[in-house]
XYZ file of C-alpha atoms in Angstrom:
687
model
C 37.552 149.364 138.604
C 36.924 148.468 134.994
C 33.912 146.332 134.161
C 33.634 143.531 131.613
C 31.305 143.399 128.661
C 30.398 140.540 126.401
C 31.863 140.202 122.938
C 35.232 139.566 121.397
C 35.778 142.464 118.958
C 36.095 146.048 120.243
C 33.612 148.508 118.740
C 34.980 151.669 117.210
C 33.123 154.633 118.702
C 33.190 158.269 117.549
C 32.326 161.040 120.028
C 32.206 164.689 119.027
C 33.732 167.477 121.135
C 35.816 165.175 123.331
C 37.336 168.291 124.887
C 33.954 169.293 126.361
C 32.683 168.394 129.834
C 30.122 165.688 129.004
C 31.877 164.122 126.004
C 35.166 163.915 127.893
C 33.595 162.069 130.823
C 31.580 159.755 128.560
C 34.756 158.898 126.628
C 36.634 158.147 129.842
C 33.811 155.931 131.117
C 33.535 153.953 127.873
C 37.311 153.524 127.696
C 37.229 151.681 131.014
C 34.851 149.012 129.725
C 36.525 145.672 129.085
C 35.663 142.692 126.922
C 35.115 139.320 128.576
C 38.631 137.954 128.879
C 39.342 135.530 126.033
C 42.900 136.599 125.382
C 46.220 135.260 126.515
C 47.831 136.932 129.495
C 50.480 138.613 127.346
C 47.920 140.496 125.238
C 47.960 144.290 125.530
C 45.464 146.335 127.464
C 44.249 148.032 124.264
C 43.106 144.667 122.867
C 41.010 144.037 125.978
C 39.037 147.278 125.686
C 35.406 147.018 124.659
C 35.553 150.300 122.738
C 38.126 151.999 120.557
C 37.388 155.681 120.973
C 37.994 158.402 118.418
C 36.578 161.903 118.368
C 36.606 165.507 117.256
C 37.885 168.504 119.191
C 38.369 172.215 118.662
C 42.124 171.757 119.074
C 44.298 168.806 118.137
C 45.651 168.717 121.689
C 42.123 168.980 123.092
C 41.513 165.240 123.392
C 42.114 162.945 126.327
C 44.373 159.949 126.926
C 41.315 157.718 126.552
C 40.809 158.728 122.909
C 42.957 156.985 120.279
C 42.516 159.592 117.542
C 41.419 163.234 117.652
C 40.175 165.020 114.527
C 40.571 168.778 114.666
C 39.058 171.069 112.037
C 38.539 168.217 109.574
C 36.444 169.107 106.537
C 33.193 167.215 106.072
C 34.464 164.867 103.383
C 37.343 163.811 105.625
C 35.075 163.557 108.658
C 32.553 161.391 106.801
C 35.318 158.921 105.919
C 36.249 158.747 109.609
C 32.610 158.222 110.626
C 32.212 155.439 108.072
C 35.015 153.560 109.844
C 33.093 153.594 113.146
C 30.474 151.200 114.500
C 28.876 153.774 116.814
C 28.628 157.531 116.237
C 27.759 159.678 119.259
C 26.902 163.357 118.834
C 26.521 165.430 121.982
C 24.518 168.636 121.418
C 23.583 169.199 125.079
C 26.433 171.640 125.734
C 27.052 173.656 122.573
C 24.354 174.784 120.146
C 26.899 175.073 117.330
C 27.071 171.267 117.197
C 23.424 170.944 116.077
C 24.164 171.728 112.431
C 27.090 169.295 112.278
C 25.053 166.536 113.953
C 22.240 167.041 111.407
C 24.740 166.780 108.567
C 26.370 163.674 110.095
C 23.166 161.662 110.571
C 21.894 162.642 107.109
C 25.207 161.843 105.412
C 25.484 158.465 107.134
C 21.905 157.622 106.206
C 22.717 158.455 102.601
C 25.664 156.056 102.680
C 23.774 153.063 104.139
C 24.348 150.964 101.039
C 28.107 151.363 101.517
C 28.090 150.112 105.145
C 30.312 147.055 105.683
C 28.421 146.392 108.939
C 25.489 147.893 110.816
C 25.995 151.250 112.492
C 24.383 153.056 115.399
C 23.880 156.817 115.753
C 23.243 158.208 119.261
C 22.213 161.830 119.729
C 22.739 163.180 123.258
C 20.205 165.972 123.503
C 18.781 167.879 126.456
C 15.537 168.076 128.418
C 15.411 171.734 127.358
C 13.483 170.397 124.342
C 10.708 169.658 126.891
C 10.915 173.011 128.686
C 7.476 174.356 127.667
C 5.597 171.039 127.756
C 2.214 171.335 129.462
C 1.697 169.260 132.655
C -0.220 166.001 132.205
C -2.708 167.079 134.862
C -3.109 170.836 135.504
C -4.432 170.039 138.981
C -1.391 167.869 139.780
C 1.739 169.441 138.248
C 3.948 166.893 140.049
C 2.745 164.090 137.749
C 5.950 163.273 135.832
C 6.424 163.410 132.092
C 7.860 160.181 130.657
C 9.755 159.237 127.509
C 6.640 157.464 126.221
C 5.138 160.929 125.757
C 8.024 162.425 123.782
C 5.611 163.448 121.018
C 4.028 165.960 123.445
C 7.248 167.839 124.164
C 7.475 171.565 123.517
C 10.969 173.095 123.404
C 12.376 176.255 124.919
C 12.596 178.944 122.176
C 16.394 178.676 122.177
C 16.204 174.893 121.638
C 13.838 174.589 118.689
C 16.679 173.472 116.417
C 17.579 170.788 118.971
C 13.987 169.524 118.879
C 13.896 169.450 115.077
C 17.134 167.466 115.047
C 15.678 164.979 117.540
C 12.722 164.389 115.214
C 15.031 163.930 112.241
C 17.215 161.397 114.070
C 14.228 159.328 115.250
C 12.714 159.354 111.746
C 15.902 158.203 109.976
C 16.304 155.365 112.453
C 12.950 153.840 111.494
C 13.826 153.237 107.828
C 16.210 150.291 108.202
C 17.029 149.546 111.835
C 19.127 146.493 111.043
C 21.566 148.585 108.999
C 21.343 152.023 110.621
C 19.725 152.382 114.041
C 19.356 155.767 115.712
C 18.650 156.842 119.292
C 17.959 160.124 121.017
C 18.953 160.343 124.688
C 17.440 163.491 126.227
C 19.735 164.164 129.154
C 18.789 165.923 132.353
C 20.956 168.842 133.462
C 24.373 167.384 134.221
C 26.319 167.469 137.472
C 29.358 165.724 138.962
C 33.018 165.356 137.962
C 33.908 169.003 138.493
C 30.524 170.515 137.572
C 29.349 172.511 134.605
C 26.074 174.443 134.820
C 26.208 174.432 138.644
C 29.884 175.385 138.719
C 29.197 179.011 139.672
C 27.505 177.940 142.922
C 30.241 175.430 143.792
C 32.973 177.947 143.013
C 31.367 180.775 144.985
C 30.820 178.536 148.021
C 34.347 177.110 147.837
C 36.030 180.500 147.541
C 34.047 181.839 150.495
C 34.478 185.440 149.363
C 30.865 186.281 150.179
C 28.944 185.101 153.216
C 25.752 184.360 151.291
C 25.498 182.383 148.059
C 23.317 184.100 145.463
C 20.168 182.319 144.294
C 18.580 183.785 141.180
C 14.794 183.768 141.160
C 12.542 182.218 143.810
C 14.247 178.826 143.455
C 10.989 176.853 143.553
C 11.483 175.321 140.099
C 12.259 171.586 139.845
C 15.246 170.808 137.613
C 15.540 167.299 136.084
C 19.157 166.224 136.519
C 21.548 163.313 136.067
C 25.135 162.631 137.093
C 27.408 162.719 134.055
C 28.697 159.197 134.822
C 25.129 157.889 135.021
C 24.517 159.437 131.595
C 27.639 157.657 130.338
C 26.275 154.402 131.761
C 23.011 154.942 129.870
C 24.952 155.476 126.620
C 27.009 152.331 127.240
C 23.824 150.311 127.825
C 22.240 151.641 124.630
C 25.305 150.476 122.685
C 25.449 147.039 124.304
C 21.707 146.383 124.756
C 19.946 148.400 122.027
C 16.372 149.042 123.227
C 13.362 149.053 120.938
C 12.252 152.688 121.565
C 14.332 155.281 119.764
C 13.757 158.096 122.268
C 14.964 157.849 125.886
C 14.857 160.244 128.809
C 17.926 160.121 131.059
C 17.156 161.664 134.456
C 17.682 160.506 138.026
C 14.957 160.006 140.643
C 15.345 163.380 142.335
C 12.769 166.154 142.231
C 14.930 168.793 143.876
C 14.233 172.476 143.477
C 16.973 174.932 142.565
C 16.788 176.372 146.086
C 17.327 172.931 147.667
C 20.326 172.319 145.421
C 21.987 175.688 146.066
C 21.327 175.482 149.817
C 22.926 172.045 149.991
C 25.996 173.182 148.065
C 26.272 176.251 150.304
C 25.993 174.174 153.495
C 28.666 171.632 152.509
C 31.181 173.997 150.893
C 30.341 177.382 152.382
C 28.438 179.261 155.056
C 25.125 177.505 154.398
C 23.189 180.720 153.776
C 21.749 182.000 150.498
C 20.440 185.340 149.263
C 17.711 185.528 146.648
C 18.165 187.928 143.752
C 15.970 188.745 140.733
C 16.637 186.154 138.063
C 17.626 188.863 135.574
C 20.822 189.425 137.567
C 22.058 186.022 136.370
C 22.730 187.687 133.001
C 25.367 189.813 134.728
C 27.341 186.776 135.952
C 30.173 186.060 133.475
C 30.398 182.419 134.622
C 26.979 181.570 133.150
C 26.481 180.737 129.487
C 23.114 181.406 127.839
C 22.331 177.660 127.825
C 23.068 177.456 131.560
C 20.873 180.467 132.312
C 18.051 178.782 130.382
C 18.603 175.537 132.313
C 18.379 177.336 135.669
C 14.789 178.341 134.793
C 13.681 174.815 133.905
C 10.680 173.515 135.871
C 9.712 169.925 135.012
C 8.835 166.696 136.781
C 10.222 163.823 134.686
C 10.657 160.058 134.902
C 12.928 157.969 132.649
C 10.695 154.899 132.365
C 12.474 153.238 129.435
C 15.918 153.565 131.030
C 14.694 151.886 134.211
C 12.717 149.125 132.518
C 14.851 148.293 129.473
C 18.452 149.039 130.475
C 20.753 147.658 133.181
C 22.207 150.935 134.391
C 24.469 150.730 137.448
C 23.602 154.065 138.985
C 26.083 156.200 140.852
C 23.634 158.883 142.021
C 20.169 157.522 141.286
C 18.668 159.496 144.176
C 20.100 162.787 142.927
C 22.624 165.458 143.835
C 21.184 166.488 147.201
C 21.226 162.930 148.556
C 24.779 162.372 147.276
C 26.248 165.797 147.974
C 29.352 164.534 149.812
C 30.330 162.345 146.849
C 29.690 165.146 144.352
C 31.683 167.689 146.384
C 34.640 165.317 146.656
C 34.487 164.787 142.875
C 34.450 168.560 142.431
C 37.583 168.967 144.541
C 39.449 166.100 142.903
C 38.442 166.930 139.320
C 39.519 170.560 139.608
C 42.463 169.780 141.905
C 41.089 172.157 144.533
C 42.858 170.298 147.326
C 43.756 172.091 150.561
C 47.399 172.902 151.250
C 48.147 172.424 154.949
C 51.370 173.955 156.275
C 52.924 174.319 159.720
C 55.836 176.686 160.454
C 57.847 176.121 163.641
C 61.063 177.425 165.142
C 62.619 179.414 168.010
C 61.280 182.852 168.972
C 62.140 185.791 166.669
C 63.368 183.541 163.852
C 60.765 184.945 161.410
C 57.995 182.329 161.504
C 55.158 184.834 161.095
C 56.845 186.555 158.155
C 57.382 183.257 156.336
C 53.837 182.104 157.183
C 52.266 185.244 155.756
C 54.384 185.017 152.588
C 53.095 181.465 152.071
C 49.507 182.603 152.647
C 49.890 185.376 150.103
C 51.464 183.108 147.478
C 48.948 180.251 147.799
C 45.853 182.158 149.013
C 45.746 180.200 152.273
C 44.371 181.115 155.699
C 46.775 182.329 158.365
C 46.269 180.581 161.713
C 48.041 181.390 164.971
C 46.973 180.875 168.564
C 46.761 184.614 169.275
C 44.819 185.344 166.089
C 42.409 182.453 166.758
C 41.685 183.660 170.300
C 41.151 187.239 169.075
C 38.748 186.033 166.398
C 36.838 183.923 168.912
C 36.728 186.886 171.288
C 35.162 189.026 168.571
C 32.715 186.259 167.634
C 31.540 185.928 171.235
C 31.037 189.689 171.504
C 29.061 189.681 168.232
C 27.419 186.237 167.972
C 26.043 185.117 164.606
C 22.251 185.333 164.568
C 22.148 182.242 162.355
C 24.105 180.118 164.836
C 22.239 176.854 165.205
C 24.534 174.844 167.495
C 23.591 176.474 170.814
C 25.335 173.795 172.918
C 28.632 174.258 171.094
C 28.312 178.046 171.333
C 27.649 177.901 175.068
C 30.558 175.504 175.634
C 32.924 177.809 173.766
C 31.595 180.833 175.660
C 32.255 179.134 179.020
C 35.782 178.109 178.011
C 36.539 181.620 176.808
C 35.152 183.143 179.995
C 37.323 180.927 182.178
C 40.325 181.546 179.963
C 39.895 185.303 180.347
C 39.872 184.929 184.128
C 43.223 183.193 184.195
C 45.925 183.628 181.568
C 48.288 181.277 183.408
C 49.319 178.078 181.651
C 47.417 175.191 183.200
C 45.496 172.113 182.067
C 42.366 174.063 181.225
C 44.289 176.584 179.161
C 46.039 173.843 177.186
C 42.669 172.282 176.391
C 41.349 175.668 175.356
C 44.339 176.393 173.118
C 43.968 173.082 171.326
C 40.198 173.461 170.977
C 40.262 176.987 169.600
C 42.951 176.179 167.023
C 41.329 172.857 166.112
C 37.992 174.593 165.495
C 39.720 177.008 163.113
C 41.415 174.167 161.232
C 38.073 172.387 160.834
C 36.328 175.502 159.513
C 35.037 175.493 155.927
C 37.627 177.989 154.592
C 40.540 175.971 155.989
C 39.082 172.704 154.723
C 38.576 174.245 151.279
C 41.759 176.210 150.596
C 44.056 175.108 153.421
C 46.004 176.955 156.096
C 49.392 177.982 157.420
C 49.735 177.216 161.128
C 52.169 179.658 162.719
C 54.120 178.412 165.789
C 51.506 175.957 167.005
C 51.534 173.274 168.278
C 54.671 173.821 170.344
C 54.947 170.539 172.262
C 54.562 166.919 171.236
C 51.541 166.521 173.543
C 49.824 169.540 171.993
C 50.431 168.143 168.518
C 49.103 164.708 169.425
C 45.932 166.170 170.935
C 45.418 168.691 168.128
C 45.775 166.232 165.261
C 44.184 163.154 166.828
C 41.205 161.755 164.923
C 38.655 162.354 167.681
C 40.187 165.382 169.340
C 40.771 163.448 172.550
C 43.705 161.080 172.522
C 43.775 160.346 176.237
C 43.262 156.652 175.582
C 45.352 156.444 172.392
C 48.576 154.480 172.711
C 51.732 156.423 171.887
C 52.821 153.608 169.590
C 50.055 154.323 167.061
C 50.232 158.029 166.185
C 49.557 157.498 162.487
C 46.222 155.747 162.930
C 45.021 158.335 165.432
C 45.874 161.501 163.510
C 43.190 163.290 161.544
C 44.182 163.473 157.897
C 41.760 166.363 157.380
C 43.842 168.792 159.441
C 47.308 167.239 159.742
C 49.841 169.405 157.867
C 51.347 168.074 154.649
C 54.362 170.372 154.925
C 56.241 171.291 158.092
C 58.967 173.931 157.919
C 61.381 174.328 160.811
C 63.254 177.636 160.802
C 66.430 177.773 162.866
C 69.155 180.322 163.552
C 72.075 180.813 165.914
C 71.479 182.474 169.285
C 73.767 185.359 168.320
C 71.715 186.033 165.201
C 68.405 185.896 167.113
C 69.686 188.228 169.857
C 70.960 190.708 167.268
C 67.649 190.602 165.399
C 65.647 191.327 168.574
C 67.912 194.248 169.487
C 67.233 195.866 166.118
C 63.451 195.535 166.363
C 61.296 198.649 166.982
C 60.404 199.188 170.630
C 56.686 198.851 169.917
C 57.209 195.397 168.375
C 59.412 194.314 171.285
C 56.624 195.229 173.708
C 53.949 193.585 171.565
C 55.854 190.294 171.163
C 57.204 190.274 174.735
C 60.786 190.340 173.444
C 62.305 192.246 176.377
C 65.822 190.930 176.944
C 65.178 188.841 180.047
C 61.868 187.406 178.821
C 63.285 186.655 175.370
C 66.363 184.842 176.704
C 64.166 182.769 179.012
C 61.839 181.782 176.138
C 64.806 180.901 173.949
C 66.377 178.758 176.687
C 63.062 176.971 177.295
C 62.720 176.241 173.583
C 66.266 174.867 173.310
C 65.733 172.665 176.374
C 62.510 171.210 174.931
C 64.381 170.505 171.708
C 67.091 168.625 173.591
C 64.489 166.559 175.435
C 62.688 165.716 172.157
C 59.462 167.238 173.496
C 58.643 169.577 170.614
C 56.009 169.116 167.904
C 58.789 168.188 165.456
C 59.112 164.779 167.067
C 55.390 164.148 166.617
C 55.551 164.968 162.904
C 58.494 162.612 162.470
C 56.470 159.864 164.165
C 53.657 160.179 161.616
C 56.055 160.333 158.651
C 55.648 164.036 157.915
C 59.300 164.949 157.488
C 60.036 168.540 158.583
C 62.004 170.693 156.142
C 64.874 172.388 157.991
C 65.671 175.943 156.867
C 68.625 177.882 158.248
C 68.117 181.642 158.669
C 71.456 183.455 158.548
C 70.668 186.914 157.232
C 68.051 189.657 157.156
C 69.004 190.673 153.617
C 66.194 190.753 151.059
C 68.057 188.462 148.645
C 68.550 185.777 151.302
C 64.892 186.010 152.310
C 63.866 185.622 148.665
C 66.062 182.525 148.299
C 64.589 181.014 151.456
C 61.026 181.618 150.232
C 61.975 180.090 146.870
C 62.937 176.878 148.699
C 59.606 176.939 150.533
C 57.569 177.461 147.346
C 59.578 174.780 145.541
C 58.777 172.311 148.322
C 55.042 173.053 148.344
C 54.713 173.089 144.563
C 52.031 174.641 142.381
C 48.980 176.418 143.885
C 45.785 174.370 144.142
C 43.412 177.245 143.761
C 41.420 179.055 141.118
C 43.846 181.044 139.022
C 43.170 184.357 137.294
C 39.519 184.348 136.296
C 38.472 185.157 132.706
C 36.660 188.307 133.825
C 39.741 189.602 135.666
C 41.863 188.810 132.623
C 39.418 190.654 130.363
C 39.406 193.603 132.765
C 43.207 193.790 132.636
C 43.098 193.545 128.852
C 40.500 196.315 128.708
C 42.653 198.591 130.877
C 45.665 197.924 128.684
C 43.570 198.764 125.624
C 42.402 202.008 127.257
C 45.984 202.911 128.041
C 47.026 202.144 124.470
C 44.438 204.437 122.924
C 45.135 207.098 125.538
C 41.650 207.334 126.991
C 40.326 207.238 130.528
C 36.967 205.880 129.430
C 36.247 202.652 127.629
C 34.001 203.761 124.796
C 36.631 203.357 122.069
C 38.406 200.388 123.658
C 35.394 198.147 124.048
C 34.534 197.594 120.366
C 37.916 196.021 119.605
C 37.658 193.791 122.659
C 34.106 192.838 121.701
C 35.170 191.844 118.201
C 38.205 190.045 119.574
C 36.768 187.946 122.364
C 32.990 187.840 122.246
C 30.897 185.336 120.355
C 27.215 184.985 119.638
C 26.528 183.660 123.141
C 28.186 186.682 124.781
C 26.077 188.977 122.617
C 22.905 187.150 123.698
C 23.897 187.585 127.338
C 24.644 191.266 126.756
C 21.273 191.725 125.069
C 19.520 190.022 127.995
C 21.362 192.198 130.497
C 20.636 195.295 128.388
C 16.907 194.572 128.326
C 16.904 194.111 132.089
C 18.786 197.395 132.636
C 16.322 199.172 130.322
C 13.409 197.808 132.373
C 15.103 198.957 135.583
C 15.544 202.456 134.151
C 11.855 202.592 133.215
C 10.856 201.469 136.713
C 13.151 204.086 138.267
C 11.720 206.807 136.010
C 8.188 205.782 136.995
C 9.118 205.843 140.698
C 10.690 209.294 140.322
C 7.515 210.603 138.675
C 5.373 209.124 141.439
C 7.591 210.691 144.101
C 7.449 214.001 142.272
C 3.653 213.868 142.145
C 3.401 213.009 145.843
C 5.743 215.833 146.840
C 3.885 218.623 144.962
C 1.274 219.314 147.724
C 3.997 219.365 150.367
C 6.131 221.796 148.372
C 3.137 224.052 147.700
C 2.265 224.108 151.404
C 5.826 225.065 152.365
C 6.075 227.761 149.692
C 2.741 229.326 150.679
C 2.738 229.146 154.498
C 6.312 228.687 155.717
C 8.945 229.995 153.330
C 7.843 233.702 153.127
C 8.134 234.303 156.887
C 11.202 232.030 157.243
C 12.993 233.828 154.387
C 12.419 237.244 155.989
C 13.679 235.895 159.313
C 16.872 234.548 157.721
C 17.478 237.902 155.992
C 17.090 239.788 159.334
C 19.393 237.272 161.026
C 22.112 237.862 158.416
C 21.790 241.643 158.800
C 21.932 241.622 162.617
C 24.474 238.777 162.986
C 23.396 238.000 166.581
C 25.561 235.949 168.974
C 22.876 233.216 169.094
C 21.358 233.096 165.566
C 19.035 230.170 166.292
C 17.471 231.915 169.299
C 17.181 235.155 167.288
C 15.386 233.341 164.444
C 12.991 231.643 166.870
C 12.025 234.971 168.490
C 11.573 236.588 165.067
C 9.217 233.816 163.920
C 7.174 234.123 167.128
C 6.841 237.901 166.767
C 6.008 237.801 163.060
C 3.811 234.708 162.952
C 1.087 235.655 160.411
C -1.345 233.225 162.018
C -1.280 235.121 165.370
C -2.676 238.335 163.866
């Protein structure tokens, strides 16, 4: 909901790099601010906005709908004219070091044009706490004593952020000359999180994908990282514009003092398996997802407190207590911002119609998890035989073990077995992978009662009235798409007859059993007792698909209808590293080489910038150190093995060699026994 702000004339605000993570979110936040309503009802929404936003971007189409004008590749004379038309100029240098030079030019050029200002202007520099990275603790005996913005003169920057620090000093200095005409502010932002993530994105992505059981943590993880939600940073900027404080330097961090390990563990527990694996920090250089600035930020270790922001500004915090305390909110933002929403599908139909084939095609196309009753029971069986050592919920484990034990004793369909079927499938649907990517549920639930129990909000609908299925269903696991495959009895019978004998035995498709199952299914359909009726009750309309042929073309057309209904994938697409790998292989093929020595230089020149070279240099140094350590270890092992080798050569090998020679000459039936007798007879120590 948009908030109101005092005033009657919108301020024109310039933000650089509006196609970047922080600038984009700040622009969106500011665009939602509204002036106190003094207009007639028929006035447009644009007139009610507190800020008119313009900005620069790498591409002309790189802006956002919240920005009125986007300047792409404008020369400095043109850009200065645009800046002169603005009331507030915001330069964000917290994400890209290449913006430091332009920000220095902008603040200097504006200061030089003060006499030409038609009205006062404000310059806000969004910097980073990396300019404090090497600052000494206030009390060596109490390193937890926080640094505050009052002590900004004590800050010592990380070596890679010296230019940022010099720019901060320049901005503060220029703002002291004539504050009424040209005021300047530096907002040193904590490491940003929220709204899809940036420097923590690797950990969120790895946990969400679930490709590896343990999430990697680089270093010991004991370092405290000052952080702030990107929307809270935007709120600080908005307050600086509307309520200009007296100090020109502000820290913008939340109240958390979380370590990197606490942060990564929390992300892993909410999105993934909950376990982490510590690796040497140098291995972070080998992760393509990390930029050099992000690698530097992961090593930050500072306790900080934004005193001025708390005392002088009226910030309405979203995550004042930090990421760990607000992890559910941040994870939901991550899913929504990146459109990583689960796709939930159910495929139903008569036996032998091809449900499993269609289900697996959908899984392959959308990278979803295949769920069937048989597969779920098999997986649970394996899990019970090999329990996870990290399993913490002993009561739940024991309950599942008892149910499985009783289910094994009796495979007949009874009340207990129905409860077990629903429980085992429901547990799979509620698992982290299914909640992250989604699932395809193959031929389950079969009946309306099974569906109601499976998708009820609390897992037990015994007291739920049948008239209120919508309110009782769990939106987390209820399918969005239901496909009902149907075919004539003649077609199904012909298909079963043409199946391999092994598959007929496996699926229990012997003629008598198959006809009985088909008749039971048709009878349930006539009585409106199938799961289809439940889905219709909760307004999930099943898509009916008629199967009339086994031909490949007809199957392709049917799958096209399915994919068209579901729409675009909601998953991570081809990663940059995979794309680069494909490009490298194509380059190797082009030059006719099996290696990559000649192909790499052209790719390096084509796609790698200064930051990639810095990462490569860091990784190269680490590999060089590893090689030196390995060489040292080999020398140590060599030195330790010399006495052993000398002993063997002097006391064992002469006699053993003669014995082996005699054994080869004689070629006895039992060579081992022959060699043993030879060594006993010719033992030089017995003489």
